[in-house]
Amino acid sequence: MTTLPDPKPNSWMDATAIGLSGLCLAHCLLLPFAVAALPVLGQVAGDHLVHQVLILMAAPLSVWALHRTGGWKKPRVAALAVAGLGLLASAAFVPVAAAHETLISIIGAVCVAGAHYLNSRLHQRVHKHA
């Protein structure tokens, strides 16, 4: 007899991963306004290191959350997560991608958030019918 994983860990892990993706998205979309308004903040927030630190925090959490909840076994969830994390990592660590870093990061963050949202919805549906 197979037991289903507890839905509570899934909820907070997916919510946290979505929040980190949202933080990345907000960083990318709001940074131009912050740079124009606060030059000092622009020097810190515009630093390429910020993107690297964000992906180094977000990627392990996303991988752990999807592993813990079985999300990697769901092809659509896994494809979105791999695409999103790949785009975020490329934007942060591949110098050639620097010219389009913001766009690549936005698309990657949306993909990762979408993967966790889809995983959460699929997980809730399984537990609702169980």
Tab-separated table of N, CA, C and O in Angstrom:
chain	number	residue	atom	x	y	z
A	1	MET	N	0.842	-1.177	0.000
A	1	MET	CA	0.000	0.000	0.000
A	1	MET	C	0.888	1.242	0.000
A	1	MET	O	1.772	1.386	0.829
A	2	THR	N	0.622	2.144	-0.899
A	2	THR	CA	1.412	3.360	-1.027
A	2	THR	C	0.774	4.478	-0.210
A	2	THR	O	-0.435	4.687	-0.284
A	3	THR	N	1.583	5.176	0.557
A	3	THR	CA	1.074	6.322	1.289
A	3	THR	C	1.492	7.593	0.578
A	3	THR	O	2.598	7.689	0.048
A	4	LEU	N	0.592	8.545	0.567
A	4	LEU	CA	0.877	9.819	-0.081
A	4	LEU	C	1.659	10.719	0.869
A	4	LEU	O	1.436	10.686	2.079
A	5	PRO	N	2.560	11.545	0.323
A	5	PRO	CA	3.314	12.455	1.187
A	5	PRO	C	2.378	13.471	1.846
A	5	PRO	O	1.312	13.771	1.328
A	6	ASP	N	2.802	13.982	2.968
A	6	ASP	CA	2.041	14.984	3.700
A	6	ASP	C	1.944	16.261	2.870
A	6	ASP	O	2.954	16.772	2.409
A	7	PRO	N	0.722	16.826	2.663
A	7	PRO	CA	0.592	18.024	1.835
A	7	PRO	C	1.163	19.286	2.482
A	7	PRO	O	1.503	20.224	1.797
A	8	LYS	N	1.307	19.311	3.796
A	8	LYS	CA	1.782	20.520	4.459
A	8	LYS	C	3.214	20.899	4.068
A	8	LYS	O	3.466	22.049	3.758
A	9	PRO	N	4.186	19.958	4.057
A	9	PRO	CA	5.529	20.354	3.633
A	9	PRO	C	5.538	20.883	2.202
A	9	PRO	O	6.233	21.817	1.883
A	10	ASN	N	4.733	20.288	1.333
A	10	ASN	CA	4.649	20.730	-0.053
A	10	ASN	C	4.195	22.184	-0.125
A	10	ASN	O	4.744	22.972	-0.875
A	11	SER	N	3.202	22.528	0.670
A	11	SER	CA	2.635	23.870	0.612
A	11	SER	C	3.675	24.938	0.926
A	11	SER	O	3.833	25.888	0.173
A	12	TRP	N	4.387	24.786	2.024
A	12	TRP	CA	5.334	25.843	2.390
A	12	TRP	C	6.560	25.833	1.488
A	12	TRP	O	7.127	26.880	1.194
A	13	MET	N	6.977	24.654	1.022
A	13	MET	CA	8.154	24.602	0.147
A	13	MET	C	7.836	25.238	-1.212
A	13	MET	O	8.623	26.036	-1.724
A	14	ASP	N	6.693	24.880	-1.782
A	14	ASP	CA	6.316	25.478	-3.058
A	14	ASP	C	6.079	26.977	-2.899
A	14	ASP	O	6.490	27.769	-3.736
A	15	ALA	N	5.429	27.370	-1.808
A	15	ALA	CA	5.186	28.786	-1.576
A	15	ALA	C	6.500	29.554	-1.430
A	15	ALA	O	6.652	30.660	-1.958
A	16	THR	N	7.466	28.975	-0.735
A	16	THR	CA	8.768	29.621	-0.575
A	16	THR	C	9.490	29.723	-1.910
A	16	THR	O	10.073	30.756	-2.238
A	17	ALA	N	9.451	28.650	-2.691
A	17	ALA	CA	10.100	28.673	-4.007
A	17	ALA	C	9.436	29.686	-4.932
A	17	ALA	O	10.118	30.411	-5.667
A	18	ILE	N	8.102	29.766	-4.893
A	18	ILE	CA	7.393	30.765	-5.690
A	18	ILE	C	7.777	32.163	-5.210
A	18	ILE	O	7.999	33.069	-6.010
A	19	GLY	N	7.874	32.330	-3.902
A	19	GLY	CA	8.273	33.633	-3.358
A	19	GLY	C	9.658	34.050	-3.808
A	19	GLY	O	9.879	35.215	-4.167
A	20	LEU	N	10.612	33.112	-3.810
A	20	LEU	CA	11.962	33.436	-4.277
A	20	LEU	C	11.963	33.765	-5.773
A	20	LEU	O	12.664	34.677	-6.210
A	21	SER	N	11.155	33.050	-6.542
A	21	SER	CA	11.044	33.366	-7.970
A	21	SER	C	10.437	34.748	-8.140
A	21	SER	O	10.859	35.527	-8.994
A	22	GLY	N	9.444	35.048	-7.323
A	22	GLY	CA	8.828	36.374	-7.359
A	22	GLY	C	9.805	37.468	-6.975
A	22	GLY	O	9.801	38.559	-7.555
A	23	LEU	N	10.651	37.173	-5.987
A	23	LEU	CA	11.682	38.129	-5.588
A	23	LEU	C	12.637	38.403	-6.740
A	23	LEU	O	12.988	39.555	-7.020
A	24	CYS	N	13.026	37.351	-7.431
A	24	CYS	CA	13.902	37.493	-8.592
A	24	CYS	C	13.207	38.321	-9.670
A	24	CYS	O	13.792	39.227	-10.264
A	25	LEU	N	11.937	38.019	-9.920
A	25	LEU	CA	11.164	38.739	-10.924
A	25	LEU	C	11.036	40.214	-10.539
A	25	LEU	O	11.246	41.102	-11.374
A	26	ALA	N	10.719	40.487	-9.282
A	26	ALA	CA	10.607	41.864	-8.812
A	26	ALA	C	11.944	42.592	-8.948
A	26	ALA	O	11.995	43.755	-9.366
A	27	HIS	N	13.020	41.899	-8.614
A	27	HIS	CA	14.360	42.478	-8.745
A	27	HIS	C	14.611	42.907	-10.189
A	27	HIS	O	15.071	44.016	-10.452
A	28	CYS	N	14.279	42.030	-11.120
A	28	CYS	CA	14.539	42.315	-12.534
A	28	CYS	C	13.642	43.428	-13.072
A	28	CYS	O	14.082	44.262	-13.863
A	29	LEU	N	12.373	43.438	-12.657
A	29	LEU	CA	11.438	44.427	-13.188
A	29	LEU	C	11.542	45.788	-12.508
A	29	LEU	O	11.345	46.824	-13.144
A	30	LEU	N	11.838	45.798	-11.230
A	30	LEU	CA	11.868	47.054	-10.476
A	30	LEU	C	13.237	47.702	-10.425
A	30	LEU	O	13.350	48.880	-10.090
A	31	LEU	N	14.278	46.953	-10.737
A	31	LEU	CA	15.631	47.481	-10.648
A	31	LEU	C	15.831	48.768	-11.459
A	31	LEU	O	16.431	49.714	-10.943
A	32	PRO	N	15.351	48.861	-12.700
A	32	PRO	CA	15.569	50.115	-13.440
A	32	PRO	C	15.002	51.342	-12.723
A	32	PRO	O	15.617	52.408	-12.728
A	33	PHE	N	13.855	51.189	-12.084
A	33	PHE	CA	13.272	52.314	-11.345
A	33	PHE	C	14.080	52.624	-10.089
A	33	PHE	O	14.289	53.783	-9.750
A	34	ALA	N	14.536	51.594	-9.412
A	34	ALA	CA	15.353	51.794	-8.218
A	34	ALA	C	16.678	52.453	-8.567
A	34	ALA	O	17.163	53.323	-7.838
A	35	VAL	N	17.255	52.053	-9.695
A	35	VAL	CA	18.528	52.632	-10.121
A	35	VAL	C	18.341	54.116	-10.416
A	35	VAL	O	19.175	54.951	-10.034
A	36	ALA	N	17.248	54.456	-11.074
A	36	ALA	CA	16.995	55.864	-11.404
A	36	ALA	C	16.734	56.686	-10.143
A	36	ALA	O	17.157	57.838	-10.059
A	37	ALA	N	16.051	56.099	-9.168
A	37	ALA	CA	15.678	56.831	-7.964
A	37	ALA	C	16.780	56.858	-6.911
A	37	ALA	O	16.954	57.845	-6.218
A	38	LEU	N	17.522	55.792	-6.795
A	38	LEU	CA	18.517	55.694	-5.737
A	38	LEU	C	19.843	55.162	-6.285
A	38	LEU	O	20.084	53.956	-6.314
A	39	PRO	N	20.716	56.044	-6.721
A	39	PRO	CA	21.980	55.596	-7.306
A	39	PRO	C	22.805	54.679	-6.394
A	39	PRO	O	23.445	53.766	-6.887
A	40	VAL	N	22.752	54.897	-5.117
A	40	VAL	CA	23.512	54.038	-4.211
A	40	VAL	C	22.951	52.617	-4.233
A	40	VAL	O	23.702	51.647	-4.322
A	41	LEU	N	21.631	52.485	-4.191
A	41	LEU	CA	21.001	51.167	-4.267
A	41	LEU	C	21.329	50.509	-5.608
A	41	LEU	O	21.549	49.304	-5.668
A	42	GLY	N	21.387	51.312	-6.652
A	42	GLY	CA	21.711	50.788	-7.974
A	42	GLY	C	23.086	50.149	-8.031
A	42	GLY	O	23.285	49.147	-8.715
A	43	GLN	N	24.032	50.707	-7.299
A	43	GLN	CA	25.382	50.140	-7.290
A	43	GLN	C	25.390	48.769	-6.624
A	43	GLN	O	26.093	47.867	-7.062
A	44	VAL	N	24.596	48.601	-5.584
A	44	VAL	CA	24.561	47.327	-4.871
A	44	VAL	C	23.662	46.329	-5.585
A	44	VAL	O	24.071	45.212	-5.876
A	45	ALA	N	22.416	46.716	-5.875
A	45	ALA	CA	21.439	45.802	-6.462
A	45	ALA	C	21.772	45.451	-7.909
A	45	ALA	O	21.413	44.382	-8.381
A	46	GLY	N	22.427	46.345	-8.617
A	46	GLY	CA	22.772	46.085	-10.007
A	46	GLY	C	23.993	45.199	-10.162
A	46	GLY	O	24.321	44.776	-11.265
A	47	ASP	N	24.647	44.920	-9.083
A	47	ASP	CA	25.836	44.074	-9.117
A	47	ASP	C	25.461	42.671	-9.591
A	47	ASP	O	24.474	42.078	-9.146
A	48	HIS	N	26.239	42.159	-10.496
A	48	HIS	CA	25.999	40.826	-11.054
A	48	HIS	C	26.005	39.759	-9.961
A	48	HIS	O	25.330	38.729	-10.080
A	49	LEU	N	26.710	40.007	-8.889
A	49	LEU	CA	26.787	39.072	-7.771
A	49	LEU	C	25.402	38.808	-7.168
A	49	LEU	O	25.135	37.703	-6.695
A	50	VAL	N	24.511	39.797	-7.197
A	50	VAL	CA	23.160	39.624	-6.653
A	50	VAL	C	22.444	38.483	-7.380
A	50	VAL	O	21.823	37.630	-6.762
A	51	HIS	N	22.546	38.455	-8.707
A	51	HIS	CA	21.900	37.390	-9.486
A	51	HIS	C	22.501	36.024	-9.147
A	51	HIS	O	21.784	35.026	-9.037
A	52	GLN	N	23.786	36.002	-8.974
A	52	GLN	CA	24.445	34.739	-8.646
A	52	GLN	C	24.021	34.234	-7.271
A	52	GLN	O	23.759	33.048	-7.092
A	53	VAL	N	23.930	35.129	-6.307
A	53	VAL	CA	23.509	34.735	-4.958
A	53	VAL	C	22.054	34.263	-4.973
A	53	VAL	O	21.713	33.245	-4.357
A	54	LEU	N	21.185	34.976	-5.709
A	54	LEU	CA	19.775	34.574	-5.778
A	54	LEU	C	19.609	33.183	-6.375
A	54	LEU	O	18.844	32.367	-5.863
A	55	ILE	N	20.312	32.882	-7.461
A	55	ILE	CA	20.174	31.551	-8.067
A	55	ILE	C	20.769	30.480	-7.159
A	55	ILE	O	20.246	29.373	-7.070
A	56	LEU	N	21.846	30.815	-6.457
A	56	LEU	CA	22.443	29.840	-5.539
A	56	LEU	C	21.546	29.559	-4.337
A	56	LEU	O	21.651	28.509	-3.711
A	57	MET	N	20.630	30.473	-4.020
A	57	MET	CA	19.649	30.236	-2.961
A	57	MET	C	18.412	29.537	-3.520
A	57	MET	O	17.890	28.607	-2.916
A	58	ALA	N	17.944	29.998	-4.674
A	58	ALA	CA	16.687	29.502	-5.227
A	58	ALA	C	16.800	28.084	-5.783
A	58	ALA	O	15.885	27.273	-5.598
A	59	ALA	N	17.878	27.780	-6.474
A	59	ALA	CA	18.011	26.467	-7.127
A	59	ALA	C	17.973	25.300	-6.127
A	59	ALA	O	17.185	24.370	-6.316
A	60	PRO	N	18.775	25.332	-5.067
A	60	PRO	CA	18.710	24.197	-4.126
A	60	PRO	C	17.331	24.053	-3.471
A	60	PRO	O	16.849	22.937	-3.289
A	61	LEU	N	16.694	25.170	-3.152
A	61	LEU	CA	15.367	25.105	-2.542
A	61	LEU	C	14.364	24.498	-3.523
A	61	LEU	O	13.562	23.640	-3.152
A	62	SER	N	14.414	24.915	-4.769
A	62	SER	CA	13.495	24.379	-5.773
A	62	SER	C	13.718	22.893	-5.983
A	62	SER	O	12.762	22.107	-6.024
A	63	VAL	N	14.973	22.506	-6.121
A	63	VAL	CA	15.295	21.093	-6.325
A	63	VAL	C	14.836	20.273	-5.124
A	63	VAL	O	14.205	19.219	-5.278
A	64	TRP	N	15.108	20.753	-3.928
A	64	TRP	CA	14.717	20.042	-2.713
A	64	TRP	C	13.195	19.924	-2.615
A	64	TRP	O	12.662	18.852	-2.314
A	65	ALA	N	12.485	21.032	-2.870
A	65	ALA	CA	11.021	21.021	-2.781
A	65	ALA	C	10.420	20.045	-3.792
A	65	ALA	O	9.520	19.268	-3.457
A	66	LEU	N	10.917	20.067	-5.011
A	66	LEU	CA	10.372	19.167	-6.034
A	66	LEU	C	10.760	17.711	-5.777
A	66	LEU	O	9.977	16.801	-6.054
A	67	HIS	N	11.936	17.502	-5.235
A	67	HIS	CA	12.338	16.134	-4.878
A	67	HIS	C	11.459	15.610	-3.744
A	67	HIS	O	10.955	14.491	-3.799
A	68	ARG	N	11.277	16.417	-2.728
A	68	ARG	CA	10.523	16.026	-1.533
A	68	ARG	C	9.073	15.708	-1.855
A	68	ARG	O	8.473	14.840	-1.253
A	69	THR	N	8.492	16.423	-2.810
A	69	THR	CA	7.071	16.260	-3.125
A	69	THR	C	6.825	15.375	-4.346
A	69	THR	O	5.682	15.182	-4.736
A	70	GLY	N	7.882	14.877	-4.954
A	70	GLY	CA	7.710	14.031	-6.132
A	70	GLY	C	7.497	14.808	-7.413
A	70	GLY	O	7.095	14.248	-8.429
A	71	GLY	N	7.739	16.105	-7.379
A	71	GLY	CA	7.521	16.944	-8.553
A	71	GLY	C	8.356	16.550	-9.752
A	71	GLY	O	7.925	16.715	-10.899
A	72	TRP	N	9.543	15.993	-9.502
A	72	TRP	CA	10.421	15.594	-10.619
A	72	TRP	C	9.837	14.433	-11.398
A	72	TRP	O	10.224	14.177	-12.530
A	73	LYS	N	8.879	13.712	-10.807
A	73	LYS	CA	8.245	12.583	-11.499
A	73	LYS	C	7.114	13.043	-12.419
A	73	LYS	O	6.566	12.246	-13.151
A	74	LYS	N	6.772	14.317	-12.346
A	74	LYS	CA	5.712	14.884	-13.183
A	74	LYS	C	6.384	15.599	-14.356
A	74	LYS	O	7.035	16.624	-14.164
A	75	PRO	N	6.256	15.070	-15.572
A	75	PRO	CA	7.018	15.595	-16.715
A	75	PRO	C	6.862	17.096	-16.957
A	75	PRO	O	7.853	17.779	-17.215
A	76	ARG	N	5.657	17.626	-16.861
A	76	ARG	CA	5.472	19.070	-17.110
A	76	ARG	C	6.145	19.904	-16.028
A	76	ARG	O	6.754	20.938	-16.323
A	77	VAL	N	6.036	19.458	-14.786
A	77	VAL	CA	6.669	20.177	-13.675
A	77	VAL	C	8.188	20.150	-13.852
A	77	VAL	O	8.859	21.177	-13.753
A	78	ALA	N	8.721	18.955	-14.116
A	78	ALA	CA	10.172	18.805	-14.272
A	78	ALA	C	10.688	19.639	-15.452
A	78	ALA	O	11.718	20.302	-15.338
A	79	ALA	N	9.975	19.622	-16.568
A	79	ALA	CA	10.414	20.388	-17.746
A	79	ALA	C	10.441	21.884	-17.455
A	79	ALA	O	11.409	22.575	-17.807
A	80	LEU	N	9.389	22.385	-16.814
A	80	LEU	CA	9.359	23.811	-16.462
A	80	LEU	C	10.479	24.166	-15.489
A	80	LEU	O	11.138	25.202	-15.638
A	81	ALA	N	10.685	23.315	-14.478
A	81	ALA	CA	11.717	23.587	-13.475
A	81	ALA	C	13.109	23.573	-14.100
A	81	ALA	O	13.918	24.471	-13.847
A	82	VAL	N	13.397	22.573	-14.920
A	82	VAL	CA	14.715	22.482	-15.552
A	82	VAL	C	14.941	23.671	-16.483
A	82	VAL	O	16.015	24.285	-16.464
A	83	ALA	N	13.936	24.010	-17.269
A	83	ALA	CA	14.068	25.159	-18.175
A	83	ALA	C	14.300	26.443	-17.383
A	83	ALA	O	15.196	27.232	-17.704
A	84	GLY	N	13.494	26.650	-16.345
A	84	GLY	CA	13.615	27.868	-15.552
A	84	GLY	C	14.939	27.981	-14.826
A	84	GLY	O	15.602	29.025	-14.871
A	85	LEU	N	15.339	26.902	-14.161
A	85	LEU	CA	16.615	26.933	-13.442
A	85	LEU	C	17.785	27.063	-14.412
A	85	LEU	O	18.769	27.748	-14.112
A	86	GLY	N	17.674	26.421	-15.568
A	86	GLY	CA	18.720	26.557	-16.587
A	86	GLY	C	18.848	27.989	-17.085
A	86	GLY	O	19.960	28.511	-17.239
A	87	LEU	N	17.712	28.632	-17.328
A	87	LEU	CA	17.742	30.028	-17.775
A	87	LEU	C	18.310	30.940	-16.690
A	87	LEU	O	19.129	31.825	-16.977
A	88	LEU	N	17.872	30.741	-15.451
A	88	LEU	CA	18.386	31.570	-14.354
A	88	LEU	C	19.890	31.384	-14.172
A	88	LEU	O	20.627	32.359	-13.981
A	89	ALA	N	20.347	30.142	-14.237
A	89	ALA	CA	21.777	29.868	-14.089
A	89	ALA	C	22.557	30.464	-15.256
A	89	ALA	O	23.636	31.037	-15.068
A	90	SER	N	22.012	30.365	-16.466
A	90	SER	CA	22.684	30.945	-17.634
A	90	SER	C	22.813	32.449	-17.485
A	90	SER	O	23.868	33.024	-17.747
A	91	ALA	N	21.713	33.092	-17.078
A	91	ALA	CA	21.738	34.551	-16.923
A	91	ALA	C	22.751	34.982	-15.870
A	91	ALA	O	23.392	36.024	-16.006
A	92	ALA	N	22.912	34.170	-14.831
A	92	ALA	CA	23.799	34.537	-13.731
A	92	ALA	C	25.261	34.193	-13.979
A	92	ALA	O	26.149	34.906	-13.521
A	93	PHE	N	25.516	33.110	-14.714
A	93	PHE	CA	26.893	32.610	-14.786
A	93	PHE	C	27.506	32.539	-16.184
A	93	PHE	O	28.699	32.299	-16.300
A	94	VAL	N	26.718	32.719	-17.238
A	94	VAL	CA	27.257	32.619	-18.596
A	94	VAL	C	27.473	34.035	-19.143
A	94	VAL	O	26.504	34.763	-19.382
A	95	PRO	N	28.728	34.436	-19.337
A	95	PRO	CA	29.012	35.812	-19.771
A	95	PRO	C	28.317	36.215	-21.074
A	95	PRO	O	27.906	37.355	-21.227
A	96	VAL	N	28.159	35.288	-22.006
A	96	VAL	CA	27.516	35.605	-23.280
A	96	VAL	C	26.063	36.040	-23.073
A	96	VAL	O	25.537	36.842	-23.836
A	97	ALA	N	25.418	35.534	-22.021
A	97	ALA	CA	24.020	35.861	-21.748
A	97	ALA	C	23.853	37.229	-21.092
A	97	ALA	O	22.733	37.708	-20.945
A	98	ALA	N	24.933	37.871	-20.722
A	98	ALA	CA	24.867	39.148	-19.998
A	98	ALA	C	24.106	40.226	-20.760
A	98	ALA	O	23.436	41.061	-20.151
A	99	ALA	N	24.169	40.207	-22.072
A	99	ALA	CA	23.484	41.229	-22.869
A	99	ALA	C	21.968	41.156	-22.688
A	99	ALA	O	21.274	42.163	-22.805
A	100	HIS	N	21.468	39.971	-22.396
A	100	HIS	CA	20.020	39.778	-22.235
A	100	HIS	C	19.686	39.206	-20.865
A	100	HIS	O	18.689	38.504	-20.696
A	101	GLU	N	20.510	39.513	-19.891
A	101	GLU	CA	20.395	38.928	-18.562
A	101	GLU	C	19.017	39.146	-17.935
A	101	GLU	O	18.428	38.220	-17.374
A	102	THR	N	18.482	40.352	-18.032
A	102	THR	CA	17.195	40.645	-17.406
A	102	THR	C	16.078	39.825	-18.038
A	102	THR	O	15.290	39.188	-17.329
A	103	LEU	N	16.003	39.804	-19.350
A	103	LEU	CA	14.956	39.050	-20.035
A	103	LEU	C	15.062	37.552	-19.734
A	103	LEU	O	14.060	36.893	-19.431
A	104	ILE	N	16.268	37.024	-19.798
A	104	ILE	CA	16.482	35.600	-19.515
A	104	ILE	C	16.090	35.287	-18.068
A	104	ILE	O	15.446	34.269	-17.792
A	105	SER	N	16.438	36.173	-17.145
A	105	SER	CA	16.098	35.965	-15.734
A	105	SER	C	14.592	36.014	-15.509
A	105	SER	O	14.046	35.210	-14.735
A	106	ILE	N	13.911	36.919	-16.161
A	106	ILE	CA	12.457	37.030	-16.012
A	106	ILE	C	11.778	35.759	-16.514
A	106	ILE	O	10.927	35.183	-15.830
A	107	ILE	N	12.164	35.303	-17.686
A	107	ILE	CA	11.564	34.083	-18.236
A	107	ILE	C	11.874	32.889	-17.338
A	107	ILE	O	10.995	32.063	-17.052
A	108	GLY	N	13.105	32.798	-16.858
A	108	GLY	CA	13.484	31.707	-15.964
A	108	GLY	C	12.700	31.723	-14.666
A	108	GLY	O	12.227	30.679	-14.196
A	109	ALA	N	12.552	32.899	-14.061
A	109	ALA	CA	11.814	33.010	-12.796
A	109	ALA	C	10.346	32.634	-12.977
A	109	ALA	O	9.759	31.953	-12.129
A	110	VAL	N	9.754	33.043	-14.093
A	110	VAL	CA	8.363	32.684	-14.370
A	110	VAL	C	8.228	31.175	-14.561
A	110	VAL	O	7.275	30.556	-14.078
A	111	CYS	N	9.181	30.561	-15.238
A	111	CYS	CA	9.155	29.101	-15.424
A	111	CYS	C	9.265	28.369	-14.087
A	111	CYS	O	8.513	27.417	-13.836
A	112	VAL	N	10.186	28.786	-13.231
A	112	VAL	CA	10.354	28.129	-11.928
A	112	VAL	C	9.104	28.321	-11.081
A	112	VAL	O	8.600	27.357	-10.476
A	113	ALA	N	8.577	29.528	-11.037
A	113	ALA	CA	7.347	29.769	-10.272
A	113	ALA	C	6.204	28.931	-10.846
A	113	ALA	O	5.414	28.354	-10.094
A	114	GLY	N	6.115	28.849	-12.161
A	114	GLY	CA	5.080	28.041	-12.801
A	114	GLY	C	5.214	26.568	-12.464
A	114	GLY	O	4.210	25.880	-12.237
A	115	ALA	N	6.434	26.073	-12.419
A	115	ALA	CA	6.663	24.670	-12.064
A	115	ALA	C	6.174	24.393	-10.648
A	115	ALA	O	5.504	23.381	-10.396
A	116	HIS	N	6.482	25.275	-9.720
A	116	HIS	CA	6.059	25.069	-8.336
A	116	HIS	C	4.555	25.251	-8.179
A	116	HIS	O	3.916	24.527	-7.410
A	117	TYR	N	3.986	26.180	-8.909
A	117	TYR	CA	2.535	26.361	-8.869
A	117	TYR	C	1.834	25.112	-9.403
A	117	TYR	O	0.909	24.590	-8.785
A	118	LEU	N	2.285	24.628	-10.561
A	118	LEU	CA	1.711	23.419	-11.153
A	118	LEU	C	1.890	22.223	-10.219
A	118	LEU	O	0.954	21.444	-10.010
A	119	ASN	N	3.067	22.086	-9.632
A	119	ASN	CA	3.320	21.005	-8.690
A	119	ASN	C	2.366	21.086	-7.503
A	119	ASN	O	1.795	20.082	-7.083
A	120	SER	N	2.169	22.272	-6.983
A	120	SER	CA	1.274	22.467	-5.849
A	120	SER	C	-0.157	22.096	-6.216
A	120	SER	O	-0.846	21.409	-5.468
A	121	ARG	N	-0.609	22.532	-7.386
A	121	ARG	CA	-1.978	22.223	-7.840
A	121	ARG	C	-2.155	20.719	-8.048
A	121	ARG	O	-3.166	20.159	-7.649
A	122	LEU	N	-1.186	20.072	-8.684
A	122	LEU	CA	-1.277	18.632	-8.911
A	122	LEU	C	-1.257	17.877	-7.587
A	122	LEU	O	-1.984	16.904	-7.398
A	123	HIS	N	-0.425	18.338	-6.662
A	123	HIS	CA	-0.320	17.703	-5.347
A	123	HIS	C	-1.637	17.835	-4.577
A	123	HIS	O	-2.101	16.892	-3.955
A	124	GLN	N	-2.241	19.023	-4.629
A	124	GLN	CA	-3.520	19.243	-3.947
A	124	GLN	C	-4.618	18.371	-4.547
A	124	GLN	O	-5.449	17.834	-3.835
A	125	ARG	N	-4.595	18.221	-5.870
A	125	ARG	CA	-5.607	17.413	-6.545
A	125	ARG	C	-5.498	15.945	-6.116
A	125	ARG	O	-6.499	15.294	-5.874
A	126	VAL	N	-4.268	15.445	-5.996
A	126	VAL	CA	-4.059	14.061	-5.568
A	126	VAL	C	-4.587	13.864	-4.152
A	126	VAL	O	-5.261	12.887	-3.854
A	127	HIS	N	-4.294	14.802	-3.255
A	127	HIS	CA	-4.712	14.670	-1.870
A	127	HIS	C	-6.208	14.900	-1.697
A	127	HIS	O	-6.820	14.388	-0.766
A	128	LYS	N	-6.801	15.671	-2.588
A	128	LYS	CA	-8.239	15.925	-2.538
A	128	LYS	C	-9.011	14.657	-2.878
A	128	LYS	O	-10.046	14.376	-2.294
A	129	HIS	N	-8.488	13.872	-3.823
A	129	HIS	CA	-9.163	12.652	-4.263
A	129	HIS	C	-8.730	11.425	-3.483
A	129	HIS	O	-9.231	10.339	-3.722
A	130	ALA	N	-7.787	11.585	-2.584
A	130	ALA	CA	-7.277	10.425	-1.830
A	130	ALA	C	-8.151	10.119	-0.637
A	130	ALA	O	-8.889	10.850	-0.130
